XYZ file of C-alpha atoms in Angstrom:
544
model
C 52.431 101.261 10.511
C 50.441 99.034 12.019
C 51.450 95.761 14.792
C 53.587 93.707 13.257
C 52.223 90.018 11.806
C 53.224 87.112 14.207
C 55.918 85.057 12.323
C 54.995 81.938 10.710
C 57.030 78.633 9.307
C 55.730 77.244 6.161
C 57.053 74.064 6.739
C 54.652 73.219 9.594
C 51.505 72.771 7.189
C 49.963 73.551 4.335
C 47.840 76.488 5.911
C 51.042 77.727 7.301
C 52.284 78.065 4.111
C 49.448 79.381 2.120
C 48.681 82.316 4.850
C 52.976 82.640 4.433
C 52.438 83.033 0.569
C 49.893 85.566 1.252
C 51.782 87.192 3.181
C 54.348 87.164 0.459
C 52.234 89.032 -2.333
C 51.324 91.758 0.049
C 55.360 92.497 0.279
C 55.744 92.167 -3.271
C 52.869 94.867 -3.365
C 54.545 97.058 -1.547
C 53.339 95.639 2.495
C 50.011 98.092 1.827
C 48.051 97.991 5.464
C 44.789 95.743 6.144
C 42.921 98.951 6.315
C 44.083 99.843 3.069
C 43.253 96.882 1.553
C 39.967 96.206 3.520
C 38.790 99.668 1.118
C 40.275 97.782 -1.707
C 38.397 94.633 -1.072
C 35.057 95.624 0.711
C 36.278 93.552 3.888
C 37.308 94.322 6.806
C 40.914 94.560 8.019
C 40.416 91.902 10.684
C 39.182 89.686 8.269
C 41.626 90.044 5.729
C 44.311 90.165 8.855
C 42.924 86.559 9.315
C 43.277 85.056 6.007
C 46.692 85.459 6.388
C 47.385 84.581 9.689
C 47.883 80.660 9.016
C 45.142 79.590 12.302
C 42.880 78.125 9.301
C 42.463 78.364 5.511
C 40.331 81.236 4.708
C 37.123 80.915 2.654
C 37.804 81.535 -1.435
C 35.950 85.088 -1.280
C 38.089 86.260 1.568
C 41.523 84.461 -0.118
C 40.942 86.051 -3.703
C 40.130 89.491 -1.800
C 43.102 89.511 -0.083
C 44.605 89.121 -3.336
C 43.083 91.514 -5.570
C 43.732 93.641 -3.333
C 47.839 93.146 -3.937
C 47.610 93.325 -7.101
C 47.546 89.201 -7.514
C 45.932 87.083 -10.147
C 42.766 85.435 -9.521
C 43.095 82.762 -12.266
C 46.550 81.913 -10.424
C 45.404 81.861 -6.699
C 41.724 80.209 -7.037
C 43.040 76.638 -8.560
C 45.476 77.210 -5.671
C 43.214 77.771 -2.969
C 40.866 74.600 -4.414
C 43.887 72.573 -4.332
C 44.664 72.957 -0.871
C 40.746 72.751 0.044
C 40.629 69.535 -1.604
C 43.844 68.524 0.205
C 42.727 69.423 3.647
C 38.697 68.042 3.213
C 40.677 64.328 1.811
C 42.530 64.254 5.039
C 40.872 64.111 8.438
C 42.286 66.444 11.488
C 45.196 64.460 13.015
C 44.076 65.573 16.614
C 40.520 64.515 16.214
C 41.096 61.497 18.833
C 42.047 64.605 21.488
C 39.000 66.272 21.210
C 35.346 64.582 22.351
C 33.318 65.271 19.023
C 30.006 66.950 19.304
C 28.237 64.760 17.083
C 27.732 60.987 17.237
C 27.851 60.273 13.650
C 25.453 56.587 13.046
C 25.289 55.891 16.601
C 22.337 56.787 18.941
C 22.888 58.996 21.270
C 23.368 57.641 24.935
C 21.957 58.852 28.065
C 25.131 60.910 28.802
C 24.979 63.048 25.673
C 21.981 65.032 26.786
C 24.063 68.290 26.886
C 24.532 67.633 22.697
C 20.944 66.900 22.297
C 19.082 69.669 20.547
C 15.845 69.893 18.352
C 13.118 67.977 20.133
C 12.849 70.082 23.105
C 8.700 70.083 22.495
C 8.614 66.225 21.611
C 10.955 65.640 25.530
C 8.010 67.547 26.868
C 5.339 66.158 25.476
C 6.900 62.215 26.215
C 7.728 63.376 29.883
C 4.054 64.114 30.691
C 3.287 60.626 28.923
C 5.243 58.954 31.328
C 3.669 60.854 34.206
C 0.104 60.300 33.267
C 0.620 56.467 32.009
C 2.226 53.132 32.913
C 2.515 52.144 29.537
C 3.864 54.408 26.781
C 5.067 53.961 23.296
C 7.321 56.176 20.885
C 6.472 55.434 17.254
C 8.378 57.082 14.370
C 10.478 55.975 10.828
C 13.734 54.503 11.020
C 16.230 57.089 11.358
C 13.649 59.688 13.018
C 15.836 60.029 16.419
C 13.309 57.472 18.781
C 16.253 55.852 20.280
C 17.979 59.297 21.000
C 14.851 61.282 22.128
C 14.148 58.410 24.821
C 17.870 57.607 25.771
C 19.487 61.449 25.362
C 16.106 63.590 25.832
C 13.449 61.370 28.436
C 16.199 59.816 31.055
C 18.439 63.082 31.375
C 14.673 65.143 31.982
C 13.281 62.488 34.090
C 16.759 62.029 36.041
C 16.366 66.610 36.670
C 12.562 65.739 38.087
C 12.162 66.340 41.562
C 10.794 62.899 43.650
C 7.276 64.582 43.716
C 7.485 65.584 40.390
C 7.625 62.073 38.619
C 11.384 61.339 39.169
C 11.376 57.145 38.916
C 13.900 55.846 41.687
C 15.523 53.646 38.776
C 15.702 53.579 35.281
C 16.534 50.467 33.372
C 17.092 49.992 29.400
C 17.334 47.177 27.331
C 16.598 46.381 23.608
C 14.713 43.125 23.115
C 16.988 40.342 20.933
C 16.285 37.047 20.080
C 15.227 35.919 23.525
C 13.326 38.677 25.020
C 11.941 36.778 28.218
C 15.213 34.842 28.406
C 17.619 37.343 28.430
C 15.323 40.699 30.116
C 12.289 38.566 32.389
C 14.299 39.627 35.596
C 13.784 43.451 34.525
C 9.956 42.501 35.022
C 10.615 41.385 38.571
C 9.980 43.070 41.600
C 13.553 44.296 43.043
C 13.502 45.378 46.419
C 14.126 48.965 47.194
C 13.003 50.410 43.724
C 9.392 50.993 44.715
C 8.888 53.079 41.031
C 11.180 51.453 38.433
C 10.814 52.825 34.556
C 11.796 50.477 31.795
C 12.878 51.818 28.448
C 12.506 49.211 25.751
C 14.108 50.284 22.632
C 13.661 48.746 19.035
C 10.497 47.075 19.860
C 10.252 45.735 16.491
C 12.833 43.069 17.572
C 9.872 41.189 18.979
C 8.778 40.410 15.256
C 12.195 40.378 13.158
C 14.568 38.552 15.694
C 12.715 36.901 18.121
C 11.167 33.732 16.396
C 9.086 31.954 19.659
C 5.194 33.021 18.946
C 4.791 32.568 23.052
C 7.796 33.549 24.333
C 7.069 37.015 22.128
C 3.351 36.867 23.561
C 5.169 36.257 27.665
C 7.512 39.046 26.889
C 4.627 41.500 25.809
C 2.234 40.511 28.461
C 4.917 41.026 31.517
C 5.244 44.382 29.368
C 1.861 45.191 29.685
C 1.245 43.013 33.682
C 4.121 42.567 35.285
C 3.750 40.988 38.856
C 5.989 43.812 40.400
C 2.991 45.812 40.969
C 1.661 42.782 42.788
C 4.341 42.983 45.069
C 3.360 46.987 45.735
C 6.138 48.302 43.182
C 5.165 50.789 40.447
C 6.640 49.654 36.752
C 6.380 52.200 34.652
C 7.315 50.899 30.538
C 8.533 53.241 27.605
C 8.724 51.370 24.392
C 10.275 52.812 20.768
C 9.023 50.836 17.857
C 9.291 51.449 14.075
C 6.397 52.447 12.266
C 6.276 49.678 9.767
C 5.900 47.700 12.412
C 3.270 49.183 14.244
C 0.725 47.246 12.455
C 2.376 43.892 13.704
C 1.636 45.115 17.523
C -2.206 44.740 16.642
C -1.672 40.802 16.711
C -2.195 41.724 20.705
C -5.238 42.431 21.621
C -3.896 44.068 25.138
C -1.081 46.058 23.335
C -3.428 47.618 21.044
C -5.401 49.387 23.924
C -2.188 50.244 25.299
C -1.127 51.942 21.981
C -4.623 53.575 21.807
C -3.842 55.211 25.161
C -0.857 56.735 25.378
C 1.665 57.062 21.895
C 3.865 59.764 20.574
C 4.893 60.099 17.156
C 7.990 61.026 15.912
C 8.170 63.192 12.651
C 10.706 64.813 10.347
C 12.368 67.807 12.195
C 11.319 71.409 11.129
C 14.167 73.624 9.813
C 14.919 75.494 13.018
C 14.632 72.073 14.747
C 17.502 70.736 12.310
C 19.707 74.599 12.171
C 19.153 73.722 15.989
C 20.564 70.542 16.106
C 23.355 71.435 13.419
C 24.932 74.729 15.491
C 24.452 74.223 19.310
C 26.509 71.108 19.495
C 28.776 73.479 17.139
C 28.699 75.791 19.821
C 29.205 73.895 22.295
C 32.385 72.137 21.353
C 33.653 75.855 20.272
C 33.458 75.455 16.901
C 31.835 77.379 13.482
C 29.577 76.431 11.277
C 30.079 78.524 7.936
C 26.540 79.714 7.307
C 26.298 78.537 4.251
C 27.118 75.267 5.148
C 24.164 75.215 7.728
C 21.583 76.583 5.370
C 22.731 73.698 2.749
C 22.407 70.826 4.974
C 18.890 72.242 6.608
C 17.783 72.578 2.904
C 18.842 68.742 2.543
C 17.457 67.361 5.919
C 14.347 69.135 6.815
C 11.077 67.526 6.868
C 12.892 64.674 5.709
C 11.982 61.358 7.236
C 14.803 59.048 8.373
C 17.726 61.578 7.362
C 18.884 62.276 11.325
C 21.356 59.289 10.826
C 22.726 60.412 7.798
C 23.378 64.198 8.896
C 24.532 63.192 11.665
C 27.570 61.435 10.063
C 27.889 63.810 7.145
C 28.444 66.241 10.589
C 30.920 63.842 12.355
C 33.039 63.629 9.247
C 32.687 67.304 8.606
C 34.237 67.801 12.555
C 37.039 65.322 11.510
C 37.847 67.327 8.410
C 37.605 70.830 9.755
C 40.160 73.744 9.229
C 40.951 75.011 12.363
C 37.666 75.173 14.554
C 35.732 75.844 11.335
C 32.991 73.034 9.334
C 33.205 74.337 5.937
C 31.098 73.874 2.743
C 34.288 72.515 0.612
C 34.256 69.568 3.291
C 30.533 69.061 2.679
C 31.255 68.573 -1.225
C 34.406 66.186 -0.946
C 32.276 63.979 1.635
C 29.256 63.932 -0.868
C 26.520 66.438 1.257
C 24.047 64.296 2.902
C 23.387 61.697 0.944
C 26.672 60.612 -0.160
C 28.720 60.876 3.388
C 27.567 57.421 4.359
C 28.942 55.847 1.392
C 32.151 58.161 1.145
C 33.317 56.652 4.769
C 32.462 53.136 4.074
C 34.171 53.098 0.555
C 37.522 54.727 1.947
C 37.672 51.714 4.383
C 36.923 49.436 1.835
C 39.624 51.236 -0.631
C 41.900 49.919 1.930
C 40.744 46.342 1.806
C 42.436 43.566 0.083
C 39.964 41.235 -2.276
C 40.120 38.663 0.517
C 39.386 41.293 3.234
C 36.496 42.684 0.836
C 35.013 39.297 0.838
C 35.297 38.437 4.553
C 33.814 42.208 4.896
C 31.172 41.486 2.694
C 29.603 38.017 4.686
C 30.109 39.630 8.009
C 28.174 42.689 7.106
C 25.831 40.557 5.814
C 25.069 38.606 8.551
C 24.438 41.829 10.400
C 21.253 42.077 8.456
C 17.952 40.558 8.487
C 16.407 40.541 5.329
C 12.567 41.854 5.020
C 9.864 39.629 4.082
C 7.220 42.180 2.355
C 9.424 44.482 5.040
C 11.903 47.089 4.703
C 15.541 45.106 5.889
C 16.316 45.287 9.263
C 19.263 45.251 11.000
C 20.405 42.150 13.295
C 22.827 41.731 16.305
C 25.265 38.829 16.531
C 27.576 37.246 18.663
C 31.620 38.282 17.966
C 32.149 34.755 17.522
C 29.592 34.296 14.983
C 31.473 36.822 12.915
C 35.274 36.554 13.743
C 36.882 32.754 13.097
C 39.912 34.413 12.114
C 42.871 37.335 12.474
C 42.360 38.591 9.253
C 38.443 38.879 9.888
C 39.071 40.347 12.983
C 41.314 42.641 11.644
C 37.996 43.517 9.185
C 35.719 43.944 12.464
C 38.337 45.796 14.217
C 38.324 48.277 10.573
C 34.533 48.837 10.248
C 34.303 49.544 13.934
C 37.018 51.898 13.927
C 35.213 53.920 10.600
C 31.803 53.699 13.336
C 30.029 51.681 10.537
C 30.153 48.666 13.256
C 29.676 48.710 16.717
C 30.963 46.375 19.179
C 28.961 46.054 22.915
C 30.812 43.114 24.815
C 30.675 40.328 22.705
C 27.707 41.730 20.375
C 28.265 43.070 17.194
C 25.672 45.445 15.053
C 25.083 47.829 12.180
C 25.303 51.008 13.536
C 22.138 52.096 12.572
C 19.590 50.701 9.814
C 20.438 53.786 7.376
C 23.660 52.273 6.428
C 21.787 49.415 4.838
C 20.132 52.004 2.013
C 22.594 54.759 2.241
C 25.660 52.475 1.252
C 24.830 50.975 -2.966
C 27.705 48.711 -2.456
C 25.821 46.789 0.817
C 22.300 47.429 -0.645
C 23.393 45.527 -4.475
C 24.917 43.017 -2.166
C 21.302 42.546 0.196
C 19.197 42.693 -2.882
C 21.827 40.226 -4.818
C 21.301 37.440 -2.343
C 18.259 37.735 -0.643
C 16.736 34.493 -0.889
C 19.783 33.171 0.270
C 20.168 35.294 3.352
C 16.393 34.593 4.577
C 18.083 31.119 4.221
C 21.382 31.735 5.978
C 18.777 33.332 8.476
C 16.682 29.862 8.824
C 19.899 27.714 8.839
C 21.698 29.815 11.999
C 18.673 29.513 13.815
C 18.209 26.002 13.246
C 21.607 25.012 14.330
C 21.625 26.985 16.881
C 18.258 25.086 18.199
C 19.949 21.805 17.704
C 22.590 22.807 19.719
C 20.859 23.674 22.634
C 18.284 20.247 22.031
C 21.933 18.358 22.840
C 21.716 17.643 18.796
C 18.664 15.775 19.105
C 18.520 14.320 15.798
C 14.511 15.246 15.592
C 15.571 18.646 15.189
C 17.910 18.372 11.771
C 16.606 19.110 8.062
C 14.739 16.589 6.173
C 13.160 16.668 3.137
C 12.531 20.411 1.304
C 14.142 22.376 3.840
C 17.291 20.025 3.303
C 17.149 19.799 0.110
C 16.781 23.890 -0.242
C 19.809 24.707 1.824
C 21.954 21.610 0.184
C 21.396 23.499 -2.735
C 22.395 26.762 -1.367
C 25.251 26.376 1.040
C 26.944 22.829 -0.459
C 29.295 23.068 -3.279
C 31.722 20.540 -5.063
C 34.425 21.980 -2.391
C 32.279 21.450 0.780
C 29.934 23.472 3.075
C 29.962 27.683 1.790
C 32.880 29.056 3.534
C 30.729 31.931 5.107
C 28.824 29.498 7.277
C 30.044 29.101 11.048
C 31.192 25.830 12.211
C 28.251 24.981 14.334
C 25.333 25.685 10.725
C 28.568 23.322 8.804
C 27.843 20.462 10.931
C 24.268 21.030 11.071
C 24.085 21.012 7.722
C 26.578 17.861 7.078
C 24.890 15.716 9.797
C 21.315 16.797 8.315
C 22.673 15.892 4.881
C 24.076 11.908 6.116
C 20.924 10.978 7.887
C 19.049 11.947 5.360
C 21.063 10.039 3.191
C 19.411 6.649 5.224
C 16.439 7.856 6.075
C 15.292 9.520 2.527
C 15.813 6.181 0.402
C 13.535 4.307 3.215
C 10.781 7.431 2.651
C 11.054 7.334 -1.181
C 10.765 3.561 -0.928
C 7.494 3.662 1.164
C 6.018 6.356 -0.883
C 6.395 4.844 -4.281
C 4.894 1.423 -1.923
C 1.870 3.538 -1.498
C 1.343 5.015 -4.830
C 1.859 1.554 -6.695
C -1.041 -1.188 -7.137
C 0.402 -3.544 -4.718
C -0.166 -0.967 -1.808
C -3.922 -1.377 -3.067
C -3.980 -5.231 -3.028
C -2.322 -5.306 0.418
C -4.856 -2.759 1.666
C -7.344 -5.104 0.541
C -5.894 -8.298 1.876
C -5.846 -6.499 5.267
C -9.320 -5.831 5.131
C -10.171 -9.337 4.304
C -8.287 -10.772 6.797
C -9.561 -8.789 9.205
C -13.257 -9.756 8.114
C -12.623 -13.363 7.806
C -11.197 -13.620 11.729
C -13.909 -11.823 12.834
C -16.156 -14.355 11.230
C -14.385 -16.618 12.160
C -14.214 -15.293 15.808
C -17.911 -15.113 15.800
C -18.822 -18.443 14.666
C -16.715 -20.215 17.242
C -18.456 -18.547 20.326
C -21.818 -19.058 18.678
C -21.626 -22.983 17.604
């Protein structure tokens, strides 16, 4: 006889009590021994020990093994094993929230994750001896192709293991450019006392074109890139940048920046299929889990040499680690999430499934103002201010839901997409960008117009007149009032623009149809005669 089974309760879970009805069927066949069965089945008696053991669900091969080899039906126990598959992939791991998870789903990966970082070992290599052999470097690759990670997660943990001789820089600062580049980053240009060899990681580059709407405060900004005065001051700046490649073509409107590009850039490609297996099982292995191997060869069939799919198996991973059966990713999650492609989209419609209509709509404008719509450009995303999203508890509440589904992240008192892929991965958000684009480029126009007559102490030079008014009256102005999705400060922009223009328009429309009529040309005239006749007249009386 061989040692007896540990007991189980079948009340404690559904494994519980499938491994409990196994265990069941092998009585009713007469409690046959796994190495019995394992001849039987053609698997081992360990394995088939396992399947009944209640730790995790076991795969279908193993399950309808087990039974076979008691004598069960397989037309009765397979729609039984799918039904509790498709129970446990619906329903994410209660402990999750105990346990760090070895993937970061949408979200970069951060300076501290280096020890989850796997699959550009070559490109860290190649970008540390950049940085030792240049001042100015830049990382160039498709949205989605890991730039932000490889800098933040691969180039600041390998420069931080450098030895001082060796290239180590005695501080490293990041930053991501915004709205205000020079405004908000000029002092990272400065000389600071102490750091004689300072490196400055600039990530999303592009944000000098889409956000940042100042022609010379982007050309300042790029210049103390390229010169800053700390090496006047004998400190050694040393400048990473990441920028998108459909935006590389906007950096040769600098002359200075395109020698700089010329000299020293990297580009990022699609990862190779052991880059991606790579990147799929070491963080597996490092949080002690397993990846069934099917599972791994299916997503590395659906990623590799894929550009801008990182993002997307990344959180097609994370939700796989939240709906795992014991420490096990399985290939029944990867189908109920929708693979790849479809995980995305699965997350973000189970929040919204939750949502009432109100909640959907509130959802709907702040996402939406979370995204800059391209002009002749793919969409990018754009950072706001909490308050420029949240004027009320139930849209908190909203905020508060994408953020906790990582679809939103919150840094202080910004708010952003999590990465650009949701905007194409997610048809719901996509219909909605390509349903209103005009009117977001607007919306765009219109928050950064109020926002400039706000900080002009709402100098009255600085509201809309004539077709810009006229354009966003038309857009944002119904019978009701000012479009409920626009903040209080673009309402009374808007409503101020709209009464002066109310006094000043009539006086323009007045003077233009002056100008056009006849009587414009017989006044024109008059002038001229006038003028003529007291110059004669001027003339005669000092010559008598």
């Amino acid at each position: 006889m061989g040692r007896a089974e540990k007991p189980l309760d079948p009340q404690e879970g559904p494994v519980q009590r499938f491994a409990h009805e196994l265990r069941e069927l092998r009585r009713a066949a007469g409690s046959p021994t796994y190495r019995e069965m394992a001849r039987r089945a053609g698997y081992s008696a360990p394995t088939l020990s396992g399947a009944a053991a209640g730790e995790r669900l076991p795969s279908l091969p193993v399950a309808l093994a087990y039974v076979e080899a008691c004598d069960g039906s397989r037309q009765e126990w397979e729609p039984r094993w799918h039904a509790l598959a498709g129970e446990l992939s619906a329903q994410p791991v209660t402990d999750a929230e105990d346990e760090p998870a070895p993937y970061r789903g949408l979200a970069r990966f951060g300076t501290e994750d280096g020890a989850l970082f796997f699959g550009r070992d070559q490109l860290v290599e190649d970008l540390v001896g950049l940085v030792g052999k240049h001042r100015f470097v830049a990382v160039v690759g498709a949205s989605g192709s890991g730039k932000s990670s490889l800098m933040r997660a691969g180039l600041v943990p390998a420069l931080r293991g450098l030895g001082e001789r060796d290239g180590r820089p005695a501080a490293i600062r990041i930053c991501t450019p915004g709205a205000s580049p020079l405004r908000t980053h000029g002092e990272l240009l400065e000389p600071v006392e102490g750091e004689t060899d300072t490196l400055l990681v600039v990530d999303q580059f592009e944000e000098v074109f889409t956000l940042c709407q100042d022609p010379g405060e982007r050309t300042q900004f790029i210049d103390g890139l390229l010169h800053s005065r700390a090496e006047a001051h004998g400190s050694r700046l040393r400048v990473v940048i990441a920028v998108r490649a459909d935006f590389y073509g906007r950096c040769a409107d600098h002359h200075a920046l395109v020698d700089a590009l010329n000299a020293a850039s990297l580009l990022v490609g699609p990862m190779s299929p052991e880059q991606v297996r790579e990147a799929i099982v070491k963080p597996a292995a490092a949080g002690r889990l397993v990846v069934e191997r099917a599972l791994t060869a299916r997503i590395v069939s659906d990623v590799a040499r894929e550009p801008g799919a990182l993002p997307l198996m990344s959180h097609a991973l994370l939700e796989l680690w939240r709906r795992r059966r014991a420490r096990t990713l399985t290939m029944e999650a990867y189908g109920a999430i929708g693979g790849v492609q479809g995980a995305v989209a699965h997350t973000a419609e189970e929040v919204f499934a939750g949502f009432t209509a109100e909640q959907t709509e509130l959802a709907r404008a702040l996402l939406l103002r979370l995204i800059t719509p391209g002009d002749e450009a793919p969409d990018t995303r754009r950072p706001a201010e909490r308050a420029e999203l949240v004027r009320s508890e139930e849209s908190a509440a909203v905020l508060e839901a994408l953020v906790r589904a990582r679809l939103v992240t919150v840094d202080g008192t910004g708010v952003d997409l999590t990465h650009e892929a949701l905007i194409t991965a997610w048809p719901r958000l996509r219909g909605w960008v390509e349903a209103d684009r005009e009117r977001l480029r607007l919306q765009r126009r219109l928050t950064e117009a109020a926002k400039e007559w706000e900080q002009l102490d709402r100098d009255p030079g600085a509201l809309y007149r004539g077709a810009r008014l006229l354009a966003a009256r038309d857009a944002f102005l119904g019978p009701d009032g000012p479009a409920s999705d626009l903040t209080p400060l673009e309402r009374e922009f808007l409503m101020t623009s709209i009464r002066t223009g109310r006094f000043v328009q009539p006086a323009l429309v007045a003077l233009r149809r002056f100008v056009r009529s006849r009587w414009w040309l017989v006044t024109r005239i008059g002038l001229v005669l006038g003028v003529v006749l007291w110059t004669l007249w001027f003339l005669d009386r000092d010559h008598p």
